mmCIF file of C-alpha atoms in Angstrom:
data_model
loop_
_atom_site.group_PDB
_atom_site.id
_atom_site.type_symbol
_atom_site.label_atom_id
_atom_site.label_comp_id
_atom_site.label_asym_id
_atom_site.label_seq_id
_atom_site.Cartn_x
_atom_site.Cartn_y
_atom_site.Cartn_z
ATOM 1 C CA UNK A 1 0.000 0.000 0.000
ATOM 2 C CA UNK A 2 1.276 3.479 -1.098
ATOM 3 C CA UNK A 3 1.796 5.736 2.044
ATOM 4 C CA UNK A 4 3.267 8.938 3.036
ATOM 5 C CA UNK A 5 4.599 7.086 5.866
ATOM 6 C CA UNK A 6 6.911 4.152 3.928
ATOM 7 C CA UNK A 7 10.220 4.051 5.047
ATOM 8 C CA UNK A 8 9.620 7.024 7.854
ATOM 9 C CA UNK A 9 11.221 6.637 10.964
ATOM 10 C CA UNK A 10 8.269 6.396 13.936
ATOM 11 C CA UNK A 11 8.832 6.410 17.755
ATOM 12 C CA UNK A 12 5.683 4.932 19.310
ATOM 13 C CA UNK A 13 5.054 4.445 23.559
ATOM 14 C CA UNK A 14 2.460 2.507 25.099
ATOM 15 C CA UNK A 15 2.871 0.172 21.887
ATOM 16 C CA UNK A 16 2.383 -3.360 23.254
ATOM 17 C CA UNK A 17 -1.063 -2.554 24.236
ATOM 18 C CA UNK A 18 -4.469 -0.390 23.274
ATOM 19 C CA UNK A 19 -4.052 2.650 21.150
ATOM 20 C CA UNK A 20 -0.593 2.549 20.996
ATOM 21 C CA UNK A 21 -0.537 -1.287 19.572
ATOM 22 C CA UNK A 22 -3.461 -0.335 17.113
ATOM 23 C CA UNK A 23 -1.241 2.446 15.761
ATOM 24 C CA UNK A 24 1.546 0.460 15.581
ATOM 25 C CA UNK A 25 0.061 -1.949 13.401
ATOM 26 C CA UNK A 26 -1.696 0.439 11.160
ATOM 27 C CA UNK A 27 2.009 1.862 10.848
ATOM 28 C CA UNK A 28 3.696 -1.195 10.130
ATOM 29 C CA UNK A 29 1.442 -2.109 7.568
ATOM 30 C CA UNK A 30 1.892 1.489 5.948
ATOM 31 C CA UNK A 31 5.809 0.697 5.875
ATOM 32 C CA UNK A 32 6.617 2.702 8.659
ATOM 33 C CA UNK A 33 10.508 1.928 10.215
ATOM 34 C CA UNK A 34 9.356 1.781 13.834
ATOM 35 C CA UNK A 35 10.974 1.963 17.309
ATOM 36 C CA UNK A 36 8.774 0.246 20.091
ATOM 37 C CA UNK A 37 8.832 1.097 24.188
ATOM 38 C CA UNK A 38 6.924 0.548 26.486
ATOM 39 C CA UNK A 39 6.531 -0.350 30.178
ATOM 40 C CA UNK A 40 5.596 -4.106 30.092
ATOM 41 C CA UNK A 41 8.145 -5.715 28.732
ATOM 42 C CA UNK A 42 6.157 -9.349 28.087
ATOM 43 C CA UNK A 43 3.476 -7.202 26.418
ATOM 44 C CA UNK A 44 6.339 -5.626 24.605
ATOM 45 C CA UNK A 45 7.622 -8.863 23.374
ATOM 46 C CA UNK A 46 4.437 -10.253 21.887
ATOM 47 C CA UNK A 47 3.991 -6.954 19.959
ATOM 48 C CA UNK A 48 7.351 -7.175 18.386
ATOM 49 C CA UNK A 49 6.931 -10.405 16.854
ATOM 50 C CA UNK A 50 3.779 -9.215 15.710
ATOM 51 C CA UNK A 51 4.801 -6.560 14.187
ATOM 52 C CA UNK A 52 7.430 -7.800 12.877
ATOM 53 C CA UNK A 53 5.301 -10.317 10.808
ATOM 54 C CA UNK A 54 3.277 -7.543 9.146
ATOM 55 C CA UNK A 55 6.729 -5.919 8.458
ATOM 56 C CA UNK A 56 9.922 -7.056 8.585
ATOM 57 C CA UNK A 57 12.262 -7.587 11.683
ATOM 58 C CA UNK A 58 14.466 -5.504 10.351
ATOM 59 C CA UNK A 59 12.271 -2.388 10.430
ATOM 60 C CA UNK A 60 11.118 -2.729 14.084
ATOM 61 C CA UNK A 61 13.136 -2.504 17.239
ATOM 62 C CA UNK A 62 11.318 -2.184 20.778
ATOM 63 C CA UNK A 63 12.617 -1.310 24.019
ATOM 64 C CA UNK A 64 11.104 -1.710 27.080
ATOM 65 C CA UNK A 65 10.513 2.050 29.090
ATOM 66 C CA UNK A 66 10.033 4.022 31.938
ATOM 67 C CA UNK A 67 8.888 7.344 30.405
ATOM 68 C CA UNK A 68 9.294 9.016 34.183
ATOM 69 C CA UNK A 69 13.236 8.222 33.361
ATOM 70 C CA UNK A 70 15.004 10.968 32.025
ATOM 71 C CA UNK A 71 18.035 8.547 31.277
ATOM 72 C CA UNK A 72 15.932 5.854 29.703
ATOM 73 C CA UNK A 73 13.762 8.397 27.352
ATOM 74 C CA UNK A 74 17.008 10.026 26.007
ATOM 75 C CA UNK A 75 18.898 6.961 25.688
ATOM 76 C CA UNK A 76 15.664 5.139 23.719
ATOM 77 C CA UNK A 77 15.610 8.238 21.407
ATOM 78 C CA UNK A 78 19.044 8.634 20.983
ATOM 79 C CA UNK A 79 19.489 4.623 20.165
ATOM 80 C CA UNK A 80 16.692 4.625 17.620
ATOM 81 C CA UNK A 81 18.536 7.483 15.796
ATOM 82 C CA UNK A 82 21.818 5.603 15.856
ATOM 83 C CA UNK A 83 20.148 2.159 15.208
ATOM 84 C CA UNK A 84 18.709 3.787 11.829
ATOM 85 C CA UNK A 85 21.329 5.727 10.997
ATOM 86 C CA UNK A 86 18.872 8.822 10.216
ATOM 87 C CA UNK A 87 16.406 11.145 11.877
ATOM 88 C CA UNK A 88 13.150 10.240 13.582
ATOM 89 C CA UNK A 89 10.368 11.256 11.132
ATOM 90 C CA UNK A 90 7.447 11.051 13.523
ATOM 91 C CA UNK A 91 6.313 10.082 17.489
ATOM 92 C CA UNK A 92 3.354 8.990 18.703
ATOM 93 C CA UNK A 93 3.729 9.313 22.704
ATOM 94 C CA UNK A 94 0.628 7.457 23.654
ATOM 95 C CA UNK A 95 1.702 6.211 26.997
ATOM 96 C CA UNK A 96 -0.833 6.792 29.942
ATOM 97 C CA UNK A 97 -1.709 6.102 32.943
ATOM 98 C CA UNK A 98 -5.510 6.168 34.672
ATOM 99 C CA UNK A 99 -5.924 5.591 38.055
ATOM 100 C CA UNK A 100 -8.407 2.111 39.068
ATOM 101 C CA UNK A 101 -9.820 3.489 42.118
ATOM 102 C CA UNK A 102 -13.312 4.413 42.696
ATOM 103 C CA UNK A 103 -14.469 7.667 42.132
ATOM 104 C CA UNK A 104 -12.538 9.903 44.106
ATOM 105 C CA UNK A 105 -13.330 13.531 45.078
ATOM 106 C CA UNK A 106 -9.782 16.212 45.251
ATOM 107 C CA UNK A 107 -10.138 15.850 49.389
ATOM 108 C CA UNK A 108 -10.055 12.076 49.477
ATOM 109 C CA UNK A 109 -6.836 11.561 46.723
ATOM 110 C CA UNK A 110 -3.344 10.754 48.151
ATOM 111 C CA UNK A 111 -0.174 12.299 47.341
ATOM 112 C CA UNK A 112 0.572 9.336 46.260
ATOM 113 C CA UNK A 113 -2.048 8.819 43.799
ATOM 114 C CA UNK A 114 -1.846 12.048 42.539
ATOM 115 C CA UNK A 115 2.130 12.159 41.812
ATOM 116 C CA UNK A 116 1.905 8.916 40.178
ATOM 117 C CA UNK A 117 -0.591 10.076 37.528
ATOM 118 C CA UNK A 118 1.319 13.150 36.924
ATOM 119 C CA UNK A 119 4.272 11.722 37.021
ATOM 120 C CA UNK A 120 3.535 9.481 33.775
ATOM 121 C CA UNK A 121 0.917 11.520 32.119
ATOM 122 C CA UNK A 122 2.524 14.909 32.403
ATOM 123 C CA UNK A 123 6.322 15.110 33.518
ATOM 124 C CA UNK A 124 6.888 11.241 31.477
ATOM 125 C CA UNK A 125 5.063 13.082 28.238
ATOM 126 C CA UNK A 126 7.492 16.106 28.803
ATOM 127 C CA UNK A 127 10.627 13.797 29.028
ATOM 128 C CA UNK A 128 9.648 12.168 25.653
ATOM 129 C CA UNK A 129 9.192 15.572 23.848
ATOM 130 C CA UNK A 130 12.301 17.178 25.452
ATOM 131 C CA UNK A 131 13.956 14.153 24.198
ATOM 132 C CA UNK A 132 12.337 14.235 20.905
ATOM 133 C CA UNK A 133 12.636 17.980 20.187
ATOM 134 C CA UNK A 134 16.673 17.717 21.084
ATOM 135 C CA UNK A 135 18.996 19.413 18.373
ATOM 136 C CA UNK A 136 19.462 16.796 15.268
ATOM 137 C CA UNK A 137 17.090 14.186 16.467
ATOM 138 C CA UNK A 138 13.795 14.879 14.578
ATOM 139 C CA UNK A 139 13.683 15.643 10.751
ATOM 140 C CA UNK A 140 12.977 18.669 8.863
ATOM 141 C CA UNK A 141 10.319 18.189 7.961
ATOM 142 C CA UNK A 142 8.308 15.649 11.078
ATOM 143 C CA UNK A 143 5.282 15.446 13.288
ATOM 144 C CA UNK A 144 4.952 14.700 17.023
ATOM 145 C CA UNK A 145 1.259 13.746 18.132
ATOM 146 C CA UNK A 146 0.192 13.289 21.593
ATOM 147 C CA UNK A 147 -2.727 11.399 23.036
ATOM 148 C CA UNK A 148 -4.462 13.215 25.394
ATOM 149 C CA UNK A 149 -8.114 12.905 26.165
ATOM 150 C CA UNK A 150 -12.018 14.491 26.461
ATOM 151 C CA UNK A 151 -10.433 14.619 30.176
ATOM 152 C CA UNK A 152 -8.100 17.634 29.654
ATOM 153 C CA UNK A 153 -10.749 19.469 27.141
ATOM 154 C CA UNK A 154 -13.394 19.381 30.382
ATOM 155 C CA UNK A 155 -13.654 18.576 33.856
ATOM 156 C CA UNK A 156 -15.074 15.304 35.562
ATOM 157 C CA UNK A 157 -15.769 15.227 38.952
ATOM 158 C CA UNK A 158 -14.081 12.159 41.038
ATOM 159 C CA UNK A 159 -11.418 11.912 38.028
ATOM 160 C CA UNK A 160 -9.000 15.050 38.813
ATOM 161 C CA UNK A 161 -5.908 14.039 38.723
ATOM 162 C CA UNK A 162 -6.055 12.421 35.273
ATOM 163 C CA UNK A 163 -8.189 15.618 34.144
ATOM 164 C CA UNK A 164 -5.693 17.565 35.581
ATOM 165 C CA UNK A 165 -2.663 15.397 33.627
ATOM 166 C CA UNK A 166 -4.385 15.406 30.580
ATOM 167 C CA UNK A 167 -5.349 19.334 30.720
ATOM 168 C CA UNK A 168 -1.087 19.824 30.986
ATOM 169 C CA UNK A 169 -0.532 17.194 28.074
ATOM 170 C CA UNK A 170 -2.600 19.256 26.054
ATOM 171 C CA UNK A 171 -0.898 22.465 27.409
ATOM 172 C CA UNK A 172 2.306 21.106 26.472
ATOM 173 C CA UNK A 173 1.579 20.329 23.053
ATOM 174 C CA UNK A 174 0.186 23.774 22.046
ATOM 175 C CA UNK A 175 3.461 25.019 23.546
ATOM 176 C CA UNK A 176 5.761 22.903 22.253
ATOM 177 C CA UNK A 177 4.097 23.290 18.334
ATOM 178 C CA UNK A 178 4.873 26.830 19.073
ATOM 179 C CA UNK A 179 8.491 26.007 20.049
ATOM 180 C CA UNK A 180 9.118 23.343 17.123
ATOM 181 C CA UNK A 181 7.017 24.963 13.952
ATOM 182 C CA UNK A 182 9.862 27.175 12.668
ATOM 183 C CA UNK A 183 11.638 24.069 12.415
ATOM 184 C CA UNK A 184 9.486 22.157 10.573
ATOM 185 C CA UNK A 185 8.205 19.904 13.008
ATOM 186 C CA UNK A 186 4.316 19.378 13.905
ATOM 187 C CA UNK A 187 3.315 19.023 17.313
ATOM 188 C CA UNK A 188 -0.564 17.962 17.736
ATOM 189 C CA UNK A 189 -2.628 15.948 20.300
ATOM 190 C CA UNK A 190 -5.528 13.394 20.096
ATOM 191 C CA UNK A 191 -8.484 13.458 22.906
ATOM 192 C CA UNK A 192 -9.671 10.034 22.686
ATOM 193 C CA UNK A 193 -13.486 9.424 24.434
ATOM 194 C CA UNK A 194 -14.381 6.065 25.834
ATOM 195 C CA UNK A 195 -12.590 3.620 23.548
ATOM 196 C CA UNK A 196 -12.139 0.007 23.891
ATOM 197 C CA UNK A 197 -8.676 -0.549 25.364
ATOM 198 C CA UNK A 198 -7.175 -2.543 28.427
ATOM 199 C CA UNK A 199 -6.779 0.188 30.474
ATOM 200 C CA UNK A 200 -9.701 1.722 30.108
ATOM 201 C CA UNK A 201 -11.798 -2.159 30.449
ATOM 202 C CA UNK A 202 -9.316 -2.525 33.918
ATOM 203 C CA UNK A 203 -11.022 1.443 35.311
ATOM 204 C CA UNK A 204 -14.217 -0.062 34.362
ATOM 205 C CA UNK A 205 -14.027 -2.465 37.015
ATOM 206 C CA UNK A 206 -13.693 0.109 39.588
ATOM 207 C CA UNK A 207 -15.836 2.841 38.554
ATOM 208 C CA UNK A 208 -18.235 1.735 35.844
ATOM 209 C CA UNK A 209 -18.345 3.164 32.377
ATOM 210 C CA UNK A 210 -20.145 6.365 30.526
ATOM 211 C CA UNK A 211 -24.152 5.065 29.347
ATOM 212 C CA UNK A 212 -23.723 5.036 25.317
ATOM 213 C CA UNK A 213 -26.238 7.093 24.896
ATOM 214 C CA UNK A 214 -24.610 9.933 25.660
ATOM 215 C CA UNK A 215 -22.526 9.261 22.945
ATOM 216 C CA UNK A 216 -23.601 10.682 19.297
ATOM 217 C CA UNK A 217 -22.698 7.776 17.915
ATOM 218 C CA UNK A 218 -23.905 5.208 20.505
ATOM 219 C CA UNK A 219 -21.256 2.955 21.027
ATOM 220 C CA UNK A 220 -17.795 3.645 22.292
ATOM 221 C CA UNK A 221 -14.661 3.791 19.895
ATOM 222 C CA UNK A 222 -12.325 1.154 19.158
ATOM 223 C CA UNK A 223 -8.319 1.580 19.309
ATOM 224 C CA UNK A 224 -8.166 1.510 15.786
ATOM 225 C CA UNK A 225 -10.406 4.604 14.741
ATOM 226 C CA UNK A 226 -8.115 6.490 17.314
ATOM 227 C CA UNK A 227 -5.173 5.027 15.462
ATOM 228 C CA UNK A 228 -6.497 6.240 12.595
ATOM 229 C CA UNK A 229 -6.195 9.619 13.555
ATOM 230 C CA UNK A 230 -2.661 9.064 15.338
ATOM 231 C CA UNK A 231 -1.243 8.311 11.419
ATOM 232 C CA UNK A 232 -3.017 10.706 9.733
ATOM 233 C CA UNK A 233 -1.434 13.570 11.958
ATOM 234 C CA UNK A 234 1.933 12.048 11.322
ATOM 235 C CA UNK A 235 1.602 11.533 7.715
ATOM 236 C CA UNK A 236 1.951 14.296 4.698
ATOM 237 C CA UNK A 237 -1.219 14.637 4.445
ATOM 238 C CA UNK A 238 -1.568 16.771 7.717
ATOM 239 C CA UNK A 239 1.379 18.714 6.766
ATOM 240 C CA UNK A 240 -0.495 22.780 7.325
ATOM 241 C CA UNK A 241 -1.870 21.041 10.960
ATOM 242 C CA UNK A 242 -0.032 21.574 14.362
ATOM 243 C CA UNK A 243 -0.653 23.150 17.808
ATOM 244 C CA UNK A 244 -4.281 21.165 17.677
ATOM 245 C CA UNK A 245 -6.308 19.006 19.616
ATOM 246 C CA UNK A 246 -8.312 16.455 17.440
ATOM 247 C CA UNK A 247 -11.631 14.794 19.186
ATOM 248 C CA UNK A 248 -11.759 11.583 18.469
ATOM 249 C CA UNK A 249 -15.044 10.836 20.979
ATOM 250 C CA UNK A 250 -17.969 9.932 19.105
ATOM 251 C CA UNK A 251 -19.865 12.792 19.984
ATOM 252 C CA UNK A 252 -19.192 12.825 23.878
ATOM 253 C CA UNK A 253 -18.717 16.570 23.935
ATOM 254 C CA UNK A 254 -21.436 17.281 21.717
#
């Protein structure tokens, strides 16, 4: 298949699982080079060979990540541009974090449970795009696409901490398209709504889901129609697009 994307150089987190998997594969199968991380490493595994087989092993290396690791985001960018010999054309930084407890108004969360959803939503996004946006690691011209969420476009009550991450990883990519544009590199964000991915299934447990029919479309969204999106901000065809946030919610806001 004839894509923008053949033979570009992709960084993708949160690729074993979810969204970032989904995107992964749509990328693969577009003839994307890719470089793999993410935190669970036997997740990680069973992706690679997968990918690989819609590939080739050749075009896909993975690496197992801590995004709230300074050291391990700038040695996992620095290796894929050393591994390819060539710039990184694109990243999708889709790792995220949601807390599993209950419901939980601002008085009742922990320090703990706060820092830790910062910590990987916010200051672990920031790592990736200081990394990223580093003198002579990203082409001339690339794109950089975020996923956020419906989370950091409104509030929730009983969710604020991951409203309040996702509010800053929005934040940061309006700033850092600002930053990046005179160089030729796009910087945009997804907010996914309820879509059909572990992580969201494993919150489910704890604190039930949205009724569909406050969703225009009446069902929630799959990792793939999010995917969707991911690769058409990093291809060509995006190319006068950056410093946005694309809803991809079926109609949640509406």
């Amino acid at each position: 298949m004839s894509s923008s994307l053949t033979n570009k150089l992709i960084t993708v987190t949160g690729a074993a699982s979810g969204i970032g998997l989904s995107t992964a594969r749509i990328l693969a199968r577009r003839g994307a080079l890719l470089s793999l991380a993410d935190y669970n490493k036997a997740n990680l595994t069973k992706a690679h060979e997968e990918l690989a087989s819609l590939s080739s092993p050749k075009n896909i290396i993975s690496t197992p990540l801590d995004i709230r690791s300074t050291a391990s985001v700038n040695d996992w960018i620095s290796h894929t541009r050393k591994h390819f010999s060539r710039t990184i054309d694109g990243c999708a930084n889709i790792a995220g974090f949601h807390p599993l407890w209950a419901p939980k108004n601002i008085e009742e969360i922990t320090d703990e449970e706060f820092d830790e959803t910062i910590q990987i939503n916010t200051v672990g996004l920031f790592k990736c795009l200081r990394a990223q946006l580093a003198p002579d690691m990203l082409s001339s011209p690339s794109s950089i696409v975020n996923v956020g969420s419906v989370s950091g476009l409104i509030g929730f009550a009983g969710d604020s901490a991951y409203v309040a991450s996702k509010h800053a990883a929005h934040g940061l990519t309006k700033a850092a398209s600002k930053e990046a544009g005179k160089r030729g590199i796009r910087v945009n964000a997804v907010a996914p709504g309820q879509t059909n991915t572990p992580m969201v299934q494993a919150m489910a447990a704890g604190k039930g889901t949205l009724p569909l029919p406050f969703l225009s479309l009446g069902r929630e969204g799959q990792p793939e129609e999010i995917a969707e999106v991911i690769s058409w901000l990093l291809g060509e065809e995006s190319s006068y697009v950056t410093g946005s946030i694309y809803r991809a919610d079926g109609g949640m806001l509406d």
